[in-house]
Amino acid sequence: MAELVAAFLFIGVVAYAVLGGADFGAGFWDLLAGGAKRGREPRHLIDVSLAPVWEANHTWLIYCLVVLWTAFPPAFAAITTTLYIPLVLALLGIVLRGAGFAFRKATVRTEEQRLYGAAFALSSVLTPYCFGAIAGGLASGRVPTAGNGDAISSWVNPSSILGGVLAVLACSYLAATYLTVEALHRDDQRLYRYFRDRAIAAGAVTGAVSIAGIFVLHADSPRLFDRLSGPALPLVILAAVGGLVGLALLWARRTVGTRVAAAGAVAVVIVGWGVAQTPYLLGTHLSITEAAAPDTTLAVVVGVAIVAGLLIVPSLVLLFRLSSRGAVGADDRPFRGGVTEGERGIGEGMTEGDGSAGGKAGPGSGAASTQGDRSTGARSARTPAAPVGPATVRSRPHRWVPYALCAGAVTATALAGARATRPDTRWYRELNTPDWQPPPWAFGAVWTPLYASIAVAGGRALNAAHGPQRKALAGEFAANLALNAGWSNLFFRLRSPLAGLAGTLLLDASNVRLLARVARTDRKAAVALLPYAVWCAYATCLNASIVTRNHEPGHRGAAKN
């Protein structure tokens, strides 16, 4: 249970690094934009891209703090009593950054705008540096279990400096990549080139600093270095490949997939750090199980985390979609200039965004935004974009209802399955299971994003369907979720791996039917369901292996060899 909660906590860390990190990176480019005249257009693009989403991305920071102090109170006490200086600076930076960003747009005097703009830009650099320094202090084992460690050396050391610099560079790379796509969506050739060049430069510098950091970690954090070059090495390689792919796409002047590659590379780096630090919360000591709260508290945290994920993720996706359509902050979205055919690359496929309007891929949207209508990038500069106002938003009533219904159905399915699942029972522990079965906590970590993808895909497909097609699709989803919840009851309540195998085979057949039906309505929704279908197929193989290893009728214990 403790490992499962730790996985949920780390999902929040990755989400904040990818989404909130891009917001901080936008402030970094605001700082380097130049004087009032030279930096006017880059800052305007940053403002209109950041405004609709920047507050929502801090949801993940609150989530991480709540889970940490509730589920792992000894670790929370040790961190806050040792690293209180960078924590206070980071929180102060968040407050000053928000105030500077808000007041800069509200003031009219140039002097005041410069003051608030400086507060926004400098705080956007200070905050990620402090978070990176905290990560470096934890990874190097400078936070004692009892807390009250050295308040200075715990975050002013080689590992912390490396972590802070990498955090600022990674945020700047993410933001420049997202802003490159946003500039293309606005048909602004000059800003497209401006941010593309900076994204390439930031990515190259981040890679160079990462290579140099190998020697820093070898000298200052030997355990982290050994783990990164051992169990976490595949993730390190994958992150490097993702970064190179993102740079290659930018260099080739193609934007399809660039946001996914950039966000994926940063996310894999964070995951690699987590794998390297496992099983310790404080780098070299205080394991996850030692710091965990009682099981009853952890069970509540798991339930709250699942419900929160099912509510937050669809809400953020809806926010990013509305922002991409111009329904949020529409008054600040004028189009300027035009991108030449040479800048668009081959065909029309460079444009990412939503399927109906100019598409926004601002610093908050990241990988959560979807690829969309390819005709957007080919819009003629002489044809003005249709204005989007309150009347336009009201003309599409109740599009949130299918998402809400799907989220509720998926939540009920998850709770029903969780109540029936008993991996801690003696019967299950005595089963003869294959070596390639994941640990129990991994199932919750995998199913949470899978359930969220089902809710999003279901809402999207139901919105695209009409009449009898929608009813048939809703019935297919309901049958699939019923089979999903039924497997846990067949396997754990009946204590019958054979019945569980029959249930998961039926679920696989339902997945095939569901994918085929959804693909006829909305291909992007079908793509979102693919990981769910693949995981169910893997679960079928695992269930079949358990059946063959425990083939005695009425099995209630370990299989005999």
Coordinates of C-alpha atoms in Angstrom, one line a residue:
M1 CA 0.0 0.0 0.0
A2 CA 2.8 2.4 0.8
E3 CA 4.5 1.8 -2.5
L4 CA 1.2 2.5 -4.3
V5 CA 0.7 5.8 -2.5
A6 CA 4.3 6.7 -3.4
A7 CA 3.6 6.0 -7.0
F8 CA 0.5 8.3 -6.8
L9 CA 2.7 11.0 -5.3
F10 CA 5.2 10.7 -8.0
I11 CA 2.6 11.0 -10.7
G12 CA 1.8 14.4 -9.2
V13 CA 5.5 15.4 -9.3
V14 CA 5.8 14.4 -13.0
A15 CA 2.6 16.3 -13.9
Y16 CA 3.7 19.5 -12.1
A17 CA 7.2 19.3 -13.7
V18 CA 5.7 19.0 -17.2
L19 CA 2.7 21.4 -16.9
G20 CA 3.8 23.9 -14.2
G21 CA 7.4 23.7 -15.4
A22 CA 6.4 25.0 -18.8
D23 CA 4.8 28.0 -17.0
F24 CA 8.0 28.8 -15.2
G25 CA 9.9 28.4 -18.5
A26 CA 7.7 31.0 -20.1
G27 CA 8.8 33.5 -17.4
F28 CA 12.4 32.6 -18.2
W29 CA 11.9 33.7 -21.8
D30 CA 10.0 36.8 -20.6
L31 CA 13.2 37.7 -18.7
L32 CA 15.4 37.4 -21.8
A33 CA 13.0 39.0 -24.2
G34 CA 14.8 42.3 -24.2
G35 CA 13.6 45.9 -23.8
A36 CA 10.0 47.1 -24.0
K37 CA 10.0 47.5 -27.8
R38 CA 12.0 44.4 -28.8
G39 CA 10.3 42.1 -26.3
R40 CA 6.7 43.4 -26.9
E41 CA 5.5 40.6 -29.2
P42 CA 7.2 37.7 -27.4
R43 CA 5.8 38.9 -24.1
H44 CA 2.4 39.3 -25.7
L45 CA 2.4 35.7 -26.9
I46 CA 3.6 34.5 -23.4
D47 CA 0.8 36.5 -21.8
V48 CA -2.1 35.2 -23.9
S49 CA -0.7 31.6 -23.8
L50 CA -0.2 31.5 -20.1
A51 CA -3.2 33.5 -18.8
P52 CA -5.9 30.8 -19.2
V53 CA -4.0 27.9 -17.6
W54 CA -1.2 28.9 -15.3
E55 CA -3.2 28.8 -12.0
A56 CA -4.7 25.4 -12.8
N57 CA -1.2 23.8 -13.1
H58 CA -0.4 24.6 -9.5
T59 CA -3.1 22.0 -8.6
W60 CA -0.5 19.4 -8.8
L61 CA 1.8 21.1 -6.3
I62 CA -1.0 21.2 -3.8
Y63 CA -1.8 17.6 -4.5
C64 CA 1.9 16.6 -3.9
L65 CA 2.1 18.5 -0.6
V66 CA -1.2 17.0 0.8
V67 CA -0.2 13.4 -0.2
L68 CA 3.3 13.8 1.3
W69 CA 2.3 15.2 4.7
T70 CA -0.7 12.8 5.0
A71 CA 0.9 9.5 3.8
F72 CA 4.5 10.1 4.8
P73 CA 4.6 12.4 7.8
P74 CA 8.1 11.6 9.0
A75 CA 9.5 12.4 5.5
F76 CA 7.5 15.6 5.4
A77 CA 8.8 16.7 8.8
A78 CA 12.4 15.9 7.9
I79 CA 12.2 17.9 4.6
T80 CA 10.4 20.9 6.0
T81 CA 12.7 21.3 9.0
T82 CA 15.9 20.9 6.9
L83 CA 15.1 22.5 3.5
Y84 CA 12.8 25.3 4.8
I85 CA 14.9 28.0 3.2
P86 CA 14.5 26.9 -0.5
L87 CA 10.9 25.9 0.3
V88 CA 10.1 29.4 1.6
L89 CA 11.9 31.0 -1.4
A90 CA 10.0 28.8 -3.8
L91 CA 6.6 29.6 -2.3
L92 CA 7.5 33.3 -2.1
G93 CA 8.5 33.1 -5.8
I94 CA 5.1 31.5 -6.7
V95 CA 3.3 34.3 -4.9
L96 CA 5.4 37.1 -6.4
R97 CA 5.2 35.5 -9.8
G98 CA 1.4 35.4 -9.8
A99 CA 1.1 38.9 -8.5
G100 CA 3.6 40.2 -11.0
F101 CA 1.9 38.4 -13.9
A102 CA -1.6 39.7 -12.9
F103 CA -0.6 43.3 -12.1
R104 CA 1.6 43.7 -15.1
K105 CA -1.5 43.4 -17.4
A106 CA -3.7 45.6 -15.2
T107 CA -1.3 48.6 -14.8
V108 CA -1.0 51.3 -17.5
R109 CA 2.2 53.2 -16.3
T110 CA 5.4 52.0 -17.9
E111 CA 7.4 52.1 -14.7
E112 CA 4.9 49.9 -12.9
Q113 CA 4.7 47.5 -15.8
R114 CA 8.4 47.1 -15.7
L115 CA 8.4 46.5 -11.9
Y116 CA 5.7 43.8 -12.1
G117 CA 7.2 42.3 -15.2
A118 CA 10.6 42.0 -13.4
A119 CA 8.9 40.3 -10.4
F120 CA 7.2 37.8 -12.7
A121 CA 10.3 37.0 -14.7
L122 CA 12.8 36.7 -11.8
S123 CA 10.4 34.6 -9.7
S124 CA 9.9 32.3 -12.7
V125 CA 13.6 31.5 -12.5
L126 CA 14.0 31.5 -8.7
T127 CA 11.1 29.0 -8.1
P128 CA 12.2 26.1 -10.4
Y129 CA 15.8 26.5 -9.3
C130 CA 14.7 26.1 -5.6
F131 CA 12.7 23.0 -6.5
G132 CA 15.6 21.5 -8.4
A133 CA 17.9 22.3 -5.4
I134 CA 15.5 20.5 -3.1
A135 CA 15.6 17.5 -5.3
G136 CA 19.4 17.5 -5.4
G137 CA 19.5 17.8 -1.6
L138 CA 17.2 14.8 -1.2
A139 CA 19.0 12.7 -3.8
S140 CA 22.4 13.2 -2.2
G141 CA 21.1 12.2 1.2
R142 CA 21.6 15.5 3.0
V143 CA 18.3 15.4 4.8
P144 CA 18.5 13.4 8.0
T145 CA 15.7 11.2 9.1
A146 CA 15.1 13.1 12.3
G147 CA 15.0 16.4 10.4
N148 CA 16.7 19.7 11.5
G149 CA 19.6 19.1 9.2
D150 CA 22.0 21.8 8.0
A151 CA 19.9 24.6 6.6
I152 CA 22.6 25.8 4.1
S153 CA 24.6 22.8 3.0
S154 CA 21.4 20.8 2.4
W155 CA 20.6 22.8 -0.7
V156 CA 23.9 24.6 -1.4
N157 CA 26.0 21.8 -2.7
P158 CA 27.1 20.4 -6.1
S159 CA 24.1 18.1 -6.5
S160 CA 21.6 20.8 -5.6
I161 CA 23.2 23.3 -7.9
L162 CA 23.1 20.8 -10.7
G163 CA 19.4 20.0 -10.0
G164 CA 18.5 23.7 -9.9
V165 CA 20.2 24.6 -13.1
L166 CA 18.7 21.5 -14.9
A167 CA 15.3 22.5 -13.6
V168 CA 15.5 26.0 -15.1
L169 CA 16.9 24.7 -18.4
A170 CA 14.2 21.9 -18.7
C171 CA 11.5 24.4 -18.0
S172 CA 12.8 26.8 -20.6
Y173 CA 13.0 24.0 -23.2
L174 CA 9.4 23.0 -22.5
A175 CA 8.1 26.5 -22.7
A176 CA 10.0 27.4 -25.9
T177 CA 8.7 24.3 -27.6
Y178 CA 5.1 25.0 -26.6
L179 CA 5.4 28.6 -27.7
T180 CA 6.9 27.6 -31.0
V181 CA 3.7 25.6 -31.8
E182 CA 1.5 28.4 -30.5
A183 CA 3.2 30.9 -32.7
L184 CA 2.6 28.7 -35.7
H185 CA -1.1 28.4 -34.8
R186 CA -1.2 32.2 -34.8
D187 CA 0.4 32.2 -38.3
D188 CA 3.2 34.4 -36.9
Q189 CA 6.3 33.6 -38.9
R190 CA 8.7 35.8 -37.0
L191 CA 7.7 34.5 -33.5
Y192 CA 7.7 30.9 -34.8
R193 CA 11.4 31.3 -35.8
Y194 CA 12.1 33.2 -32.6
F195 CA 10.9 30.5 -30.2
R196 CA 12.0 27.6 -32.4
D197 CA 15.6 28.8 -32.3
R198 CA 15.4 29.3 -28.6
A199 CA 13.9 25.8 -28.1
I200 CA 16.7 24.2 -30.0
A201 CA 19.3 26.2 -28.0
A202 CA 17.7 25.3 -24.7
G203 CA 17.5 21.7 -25.6
A204 CA 21.1 21.5 -26.6
V205 CA 22.3 23.3 -23.5
T206 CA 20.2 21.0 -21.3
G207 CA 21.7 18.0 -22.9
A208 CA 25.2 19.3 -22.4
V209 CA 24.6 20.2 -18.7
S210 CA 23.1 16.7 -18.2
I211 CA 26.3 15.1 -19.6
A212 CA 28.5 17.3 -17.4
G213 CA 26.3 16.4 -14.4
I214 CA 27.3 12.8 -14.7
F215 CA 30.7 13.7 -13.2
V216 CA 29.1 15.8 -10.5
L217 CA 26.8 13.0 -9.4
H218 CA 29.7 10.5 -9.5
A219 CA 31.6 12.6 -7.0
D220 CA 28.8 14.0 -4.8
S221 CA 25.9 11.5 -5.0
P222 CA 27.5 8.0 -5.6
R223 CA 24.3 6.1 -4.8
L224 CA 22.2 8.1 -7.3
F225 CA 25.0 7.7 -9.9
D226 CA 25.1 4.0 -9.4
R227 CA 21.3 3.7 -9.7
L228 CA 21.1 5.9 -12.8
S229 CA 23.7 3.8 -14.5
G230 CA 22.0 0.6 -13.3
P231 CA 18.3 0.0 -12.9
A232 CA 17.3 3.5 -14.3
L233 CA 19.7 3.4 -17.3
P234 CA 16.9 2.4 -19.8
L235 CA 15.0 5.5 -18.7
V236 CA 18.0 7.7 -19.1
I237 CA 18.5 6.4 -22.6
L238 CA 14.8 6.9 -23.4
A239 CA 15.0 10.5 -22.1
A240 CA 18.0 11.2 -24.3
V241 CA 16.2 9.7 -27.3
G242 CA 13.1 11.8 -26.6
G243 CA 15.2 14.9 -26.4
L244 CA 17.0 14.2 -29.6
V245 CA 13.7 13.5 -31.4
G246 CA 12.3 16.8 -30.2
L247 CA 15.3 18.7 -31.3
A248 CA 15.3 17.0 -34.7
L249 CA 11.6 17.9 -35.2
L250 CA 12.3 21.5 -34.4
W251 CA 15.4 21.6 -36.6
A252 CA 13.3 20.1 -39.5
R253 CA 10.7 22.8 -38.9
R254 CA 8.0 20.2 -38.1
T255 CA 5.8 20.7 -35.1
V256 CA 3.8 17.5 -35.2
G257 CA 4.8 15.6 -32.1
T258 CA 7.3 18.2 -30.8
R259 CA 5.3 18.9 -27.7
V260 CA 4.9 15.3 -26.9
A261 CA 8.6 14.6 -27.4
A262 CA 9.6 17.5 -25.2
A263 CA 7.2 16.7 -22.4
G264 CA 8.0 13.0 -22.6
A265 CA 11.7 13.6 -22.4
V266 CA 11.3 15.7 -19.2
A267 CA 8.8 13.3 -17.7
V268 CA 11.1 10.3 -18.3
V269 CA 14.0 12.2 -16.6
I270 CA 11.8 12.8 -13.5
V271 CA 10.7 9.1 -13.5
G272 CA 14.4 8.0 -13.8
W273 CA 15.2 10.1 -10.8
G274 CA 12.4 8.4 -8.9
V275 CA 13.5 4.9 -9.9
A276 CA 17.1 5.7 -8.9
Q277 CA 16.0 7.0 -5.5
T278 CA 13.7 4.0 -4.7
P279 CA 13.1 2.6 -2.1
Y280 CA 14.2 5.6 -0.1
L281 CA 12.4 8.9 0.3
L282 CA 15.4 10.8 1.5
G283 CA 17.9 9.6 -1.1
T284 CA 20.0 7.2 0.9
H285 CA 17.8 6.4 4.0
L286 CA 14.2 6.4 5.4
S287 CA 12.5 3.9 3.1
I288 CA 9.0 4.3 1.8
T289 CA 7.6 1.7 4.3
E290 CA 9.4 3.2 7.3
A291 CA 7.9 6.6 6.6
A292 CA 4.4 5.5 5.7
A293 CA 1.3 6.3 7.8
P294 CA -0.9 3.5 9.1
D295 CA -2.7 1.4 6.5
T296 CA -6.1 2.9 7.2
T297 CA -4.7 6.3 6.4
L298 CA -3.0 5.1 3.3
A299 CA -6.3 3.4 2.1
V300 CA -8.1 6.7 2.4
V301 CA -5.3 8.5 0.5
V302 CA -5.5 5.9 -2.3
G303 CA -9.3 6.4 -2.6
V304 CA -9.0 10.2 -2.6
A305 CA -6.2 10.1 -5.1
I306 CA -8.2 8.0 -7.5
V307 CA -11.2 10.2 -7.2
A308 CA -9.1 13.3 -7.5
G309 CA -7.4 12.0 -10.6
L310 CA -10.7 11.2 -12.3
L311 CA -12.0 14.7 -11.5
I312 CA -8.9 16.7 -12.1
V313 CA -7.6 15.2 -15.3
P314 CA -10.8 15.6 -17.3
S315 CA -11.2 19.1 -16.0
L316 CA -7.7 20.1 -17.1
V317 CA -8.3 18.5 -20.5
L318 CA -11.5 20.5 -20.9
L319 CA -9.7 23.7 -19.8
F320 CA -7.0 23.1 -22.4
R321 CA -9.5 22.3 -25.1
L322 CA -11.5 25.5 -24.4
S323 CA -8.3 27.5 -24.4
S324 CA -7.2 25.9 -27.7
R325 CA -10.5 26.9 -29.2
G326 CA -10.2 30.5 -28.0
A327 CA -13.2 30.2 -25.7
V328 CA -11.0 31.2 -22.7
G329 CA -9.2 34.6 -23.0
A330 CA -10.6 35.1 -26.5
D331 CA -10.2 38.9 -26.4
D332 CA -6.4 38.5 -26.3
R333 CA -6.1 36.2 -29.4
P334 CA -5.5 38.4 -32.5
F335 CA -3.8 36.8 -35.5
R336 CA -0.8 38.5 -36.9
G337 CA 1.3 37.8 -40.0
G338 CA 1.4 34.6 -42.0
V339 CA 3.6 31.6 -42.1
T340 CA 5.0 30.8 -45.6
E341 CA 4.5 27.4 -47.2
G342 CA 8.3 26.8 -46.8
E343 CA 7.9 27.3 -43.0
R344 CA 5.0 24.8 -42.9
G345 CA 7.1 22.0 -44.2
I346 CA 5.7 19.1 -46.2
G347 CA 1.9 19.2 -46.5
E348 CA -0.3 20.7 -43.8
G349 CA 0.7 18.3 -41.0
M350 CA 2.8 20.7 -39.0
T351 CA -0.1 22.1 -37.1
E352 CA -1.2 20.7 -33.7
G353 CA -4.1 21.9 -31.7
D354 CA -7.8 21.4 -31.3
G355 CA -9.9 20.1 -34.1
S356 CA -12.1 23.2 -34.7
A357 CA -10.2 26.4 -34.4
G358 CA -6.8 28.0 -34.3
G359 CA -5.4 25.6 -31.7
K360 CA -3.5 26.7 -28.7
A361 CA -0.5 24.9 -27.3
G362 CA 0.4 27.3 -24.6
P363 CA 2.9 26.7 -21.8
G364 CA 0.2 25.1 -19.6
S365 CA -1.2 22.7 -22.1
G366 CA 1.8 20.4 -22.8
A367 CA 1.0 16.9 -23.8
A368 CA -2.6 17.2 -22.6
S369 CA -3.5 19.2 -25.7
T370 CA -4.5 17.1 -28.7
Q371 CA -3.5 17.2 -32.3
G372 CA -6.3 18.7 -34.3
D373 CA -7.5 20.1 -37.5
R374 CA -4.7 20.3 -40.1
S375 CA -6.4 23.0 -42.0
T376 CA -5.7 25.5 -39.3
G377 CA -2.0 26.1 -40.3
A378 CA -3.1 26.6 -44.0
R379 CA -5.6 29.4 -43.2
S380 CA -5.0 32.4 -45.4
A381 CA -3.7 35.5 -43.7
R382 CA -6.4 37.4 -45.6
T383 CA -9.2 35.4 -44.0
P384 CA -9.7 36.6 -40.4
A385 CA -10.4 34.1 -37.7
A386 CA -14.0 33.9 -36.6
P387 CA -14.5 35.8 -33.3
V388 CA -15.1 33.6 -30.3
G389 CA -17.2 35.2 -27.6
P390 CA -19.8 34.2 -25.0
A391 CA -22.4 33.6 -27.6
T392 CA -20.2 31.2 -29.4
V393 CA -19.5 29.3 -26.2
R394 CA -23.3 29.1 -25.4
S395 CA -24.0 27.8 -28.9
R396 CA -22.3 24.5 -27.9
P397 CA -24.4 23.7 -24.7
H398 CA -23.8 20.8 -22.4
R399 CA -20.7 19.3 -24.1
W400 CA -19.4 18.7 -20.6
V401 CA -22.2 16.3 -19.7
P402 CA -20.8 13.2 -21.5
Y403 CA -17.5 13.8 -19.8
A404 CA -19.1 14.1 -16.4
L405 CA -21.2 11.0 -16.9
C406 CA -18.2 9.0 -18.1
A407 CA -16.1 10.3 -15.2
G408 CA -18.8 9.2 -12.8
A409 CA -19.2 5.7 -14.4
V410 CA -15.4 5.2 -14.4
T411 CA -15.2 6.3 -10.8
A412 CA -17.9 3.8 -9.8
T413 CA -16.1 1.1 -11.7
A414 CA -12.8 1.9 -10.0
L415 CA -14.3 1.9 -6.5
A416 CA -16.2 -1.4 -7.2
G417 CA -13.0 -3.1 -8.4
A418 CA -10.9 -1.7 -5.5
R419 CA -13.4 -3.0 -2.9
A420 CA -13.2 -6.5 -4.4
T421 CA -9.5 -6.6 -4.9
R422 CA -7.6 -8.2 -2.0
P423 CA -3.9 -8.6 -2.9
D424 CA -3.0 -8.8 0.8
T425 CA -5.0 -11.9 1.5
R426 CA -3.2 -15.2 2.4
W427 CA -4.9 -16.9 -0.5
Y428 CA -3.5 -14.5 -3.1
R429 CA 0.0 -14.4 -1.5
E430 CA 0.2 -18.2 -1.7
L431 CA -0.6 -18.3 -5.4
N432 CA 2.3 -19.4 -7.6
T433 CA 2.7 -16.3 -9.8
P434 CA 5.2 -15.7 -12.6
D435 CA 8.3 -13.7 -12.2
W436 CA 7.2 -11.1 -14.6
Q437 CA 4.1 -10.1 -12.5
P438 CA 4.4 -6.5 -11.4
P439 CA 4.4 -5.6 -7.7
P440 CA 0.9 -4.9 -6.2
W441 CA 1.4 -1.2 -6.0
A442 CA 2.1 -1.0 -9.8
F443 CA -1.4 -1.9 -10.7
G444 CA -2.9 1.1 -9.0
A445 CA -0.3 3.4 -10.6
V446 CA -1.2 2.0 -14.0
W447 CA -4.9 1.9 -13.6
T448 CA -5.3 5.5 -12.5
P449 CA -4.2 7.1 -15.8
L450 CA -6.0 4.3 -17.7
Y451 CA -9.3 5.1 -16.0
A452 CA -8.8 8.8 -16.7
S453 CA -8.2 8.0 -20.4
I454 CA -11.4 5.9 -20.5
A455 CA -13.4 8.8 -19.1
V456 CA -11.8 11.3 -21.6
A457 CA -12.2 9.0 -24.6
G458 CA -15.8 8.2 -23.6
G459 CA -16.8 11.8 -23.2
R460 CA -15.1 12.7 -26.5
A461 CA -16.7 9.8 -28.4
L462 CA -20.2 10.5 -27.0
N463 CA -19.9 14.1 -28.0
A464 CA -19.1 13.1 -31.5
A465 CA -21.9 10.5 -31.8
H466 CA -25.5 11.3 -32.5
G467 CA -28.9 9.6 -32.1
P468 CA -28.9 5.8 -32.1
Q469 CA -25.2 5.8 -32.6
R470 CA -24.7 7.5 -29.3
K471 CA -27.0 5.1 -27.5
A472 CA -25.2 2.1 -28.9
L473 CA -21.9 3.6 -27.9
A474 CA -23.0 4.4 -24.4
G475 CA -24.2 0.8 -24.1
E476 CA -20.9 -0.5 -25.3
F477 CA -19.1 1.6 -22.7
A478 CA -21.4 0.4 -19.9
A479 CA -20.9 -3.2 -20.8
N480 CA -17.2 -2.8 -20.9
L481 CA -17.0 -1.1 -17.5
A482 CA -19.3 -3.8 -16.0
L483 CA -16.9 -6.5 -17.3
N484 CA -14.0 -4.4 -15.9
A485 CA -15.4 -4.3 -12.4
G486 CA -16.6 -7.9 -12.6
W487 CA -13.1 -9.3 -13.1
S488 CA -12.0 -8.4 -9.5
N489 CA -15.1 -10.2 -8.1
L490 CA -14.5 -13.3 -10.2
F491 CA -10.8 -13.5 -9.3
F492 CA -10.7 -12.3 -5.6
R493 CA -14.1 -12.9 -4.2
L494 CA -14.6 -16.3 -5.8
R495 CA -10.9 -17.1 -5.4
S496 CA -10.9 -18.6 -8.9
P497 CA -8.2 -17.7 -11.3
L498 CA -10.1 -19.7 -14.0
A499 CA -13.2 -17.6 -13.6
G500 CA -11.0 -14.5 -13.7
L501 CA -9.5 -15.7 -17.0
A502 CA -13.0 -16.1 -18.5
G503 CA -13.8 -12.6 -17.3
T504 CA -10.7 -11.0 -18.8
L505 CA -11.2 -12.8 -22.1
L506 CA -14.7 -11.3 -22.3
L507 CA -13.2 -7.9 -21.4
D508 CA -10.7 -8.3 -24.3
A509 CA -13.5 -9.1 -26.7
S510 CA -15.4 -6.1 -25.4
N511 CA -12.3 -3.9 -25.9
V512 CA -12.1 -4.9 -29.5
R513 CA -15.8 -4.1 -30.1
L514 CA -15.4 -0.8 -28.2
L515 CA -12.3 0.3 -30.2
A516 CA -14.0 -0.5 -33.5
R517 CA -17.1 1.4 -32.6
V518 CA -15.3 4.4 -31.2
A519 CA -12.9 4.5 -34.2
R520 CA -15.9 5.0 -36.5
T521 CA -16.9 8.0 -34.4
D522 CA -13.7 9.6 -33.2
R523 CA -10.3 8.2 -34.1
K524 CA -8.5 10.3 -31.4
A525 CA -10.7 8.8 -28.7
A526 CA -9.9 5.3 -30.1
V527 CA -6.2 6.1 -29.8
A528 CA -6.7 7.2 -26.2
L529 CA -8.3 3.8 -25.5
L530 CA -5.4 1.7 -27.0
P531 CA -3.3 1.7 -23.8
Y532 CA -6.3 0.4 -21.9
A533 CA -6.8 -2.5 -24.4
V534 CA -3.1 -3.3 -24.4
W535 CA -3.0 -3.5 -20.6
C536 CA -6.0 -5.7 -20.5
A537 CA -4.4 -8.1 -23.0
Y538 CA -1.3 -8.2 -20.7
A539 CA -3.5 -8.9 -17.7
T540 CA -5.1 -11.8 -19.7
C541 CA -1.7 -13.3 -20.3
L542 CA -0.8 -12.9 -16.6
N543 CA -4.1 -14.4 -15.5
A544 CA -3.6 -17.4 -17.9
S545 CA -0.1 -18.0 -16.4
I546 CA -1.6 -18.0 -12.9
V547 CA -4.2 -20.5 -14.0
T548 CA -1.5 -22.9 -15.5
R549 CA 0.6 -22.6 -12.4
N550 CA -2.3 -23.2 -10.0
H551 CA -4.3 -25.8 -12.0
E552 CA -5.6 -27.9 -9.1
P553 CA -9.4 -27.7 -8.8
G554 CA -10.6 -25.5 -6.0
H555 CA -7.1 -24.2 -5.4
R556 CA -6.6 -22.4 -2.0
G557 CA -2.9 -22.4 -1.7
A558 CA 0.5 -22.6 -3.5
A559 CA 0.8 -24.8 -6.5
K560 CA 2.7 -28.0 -6.1
N561 CA 5.8 -28.6 -8.2

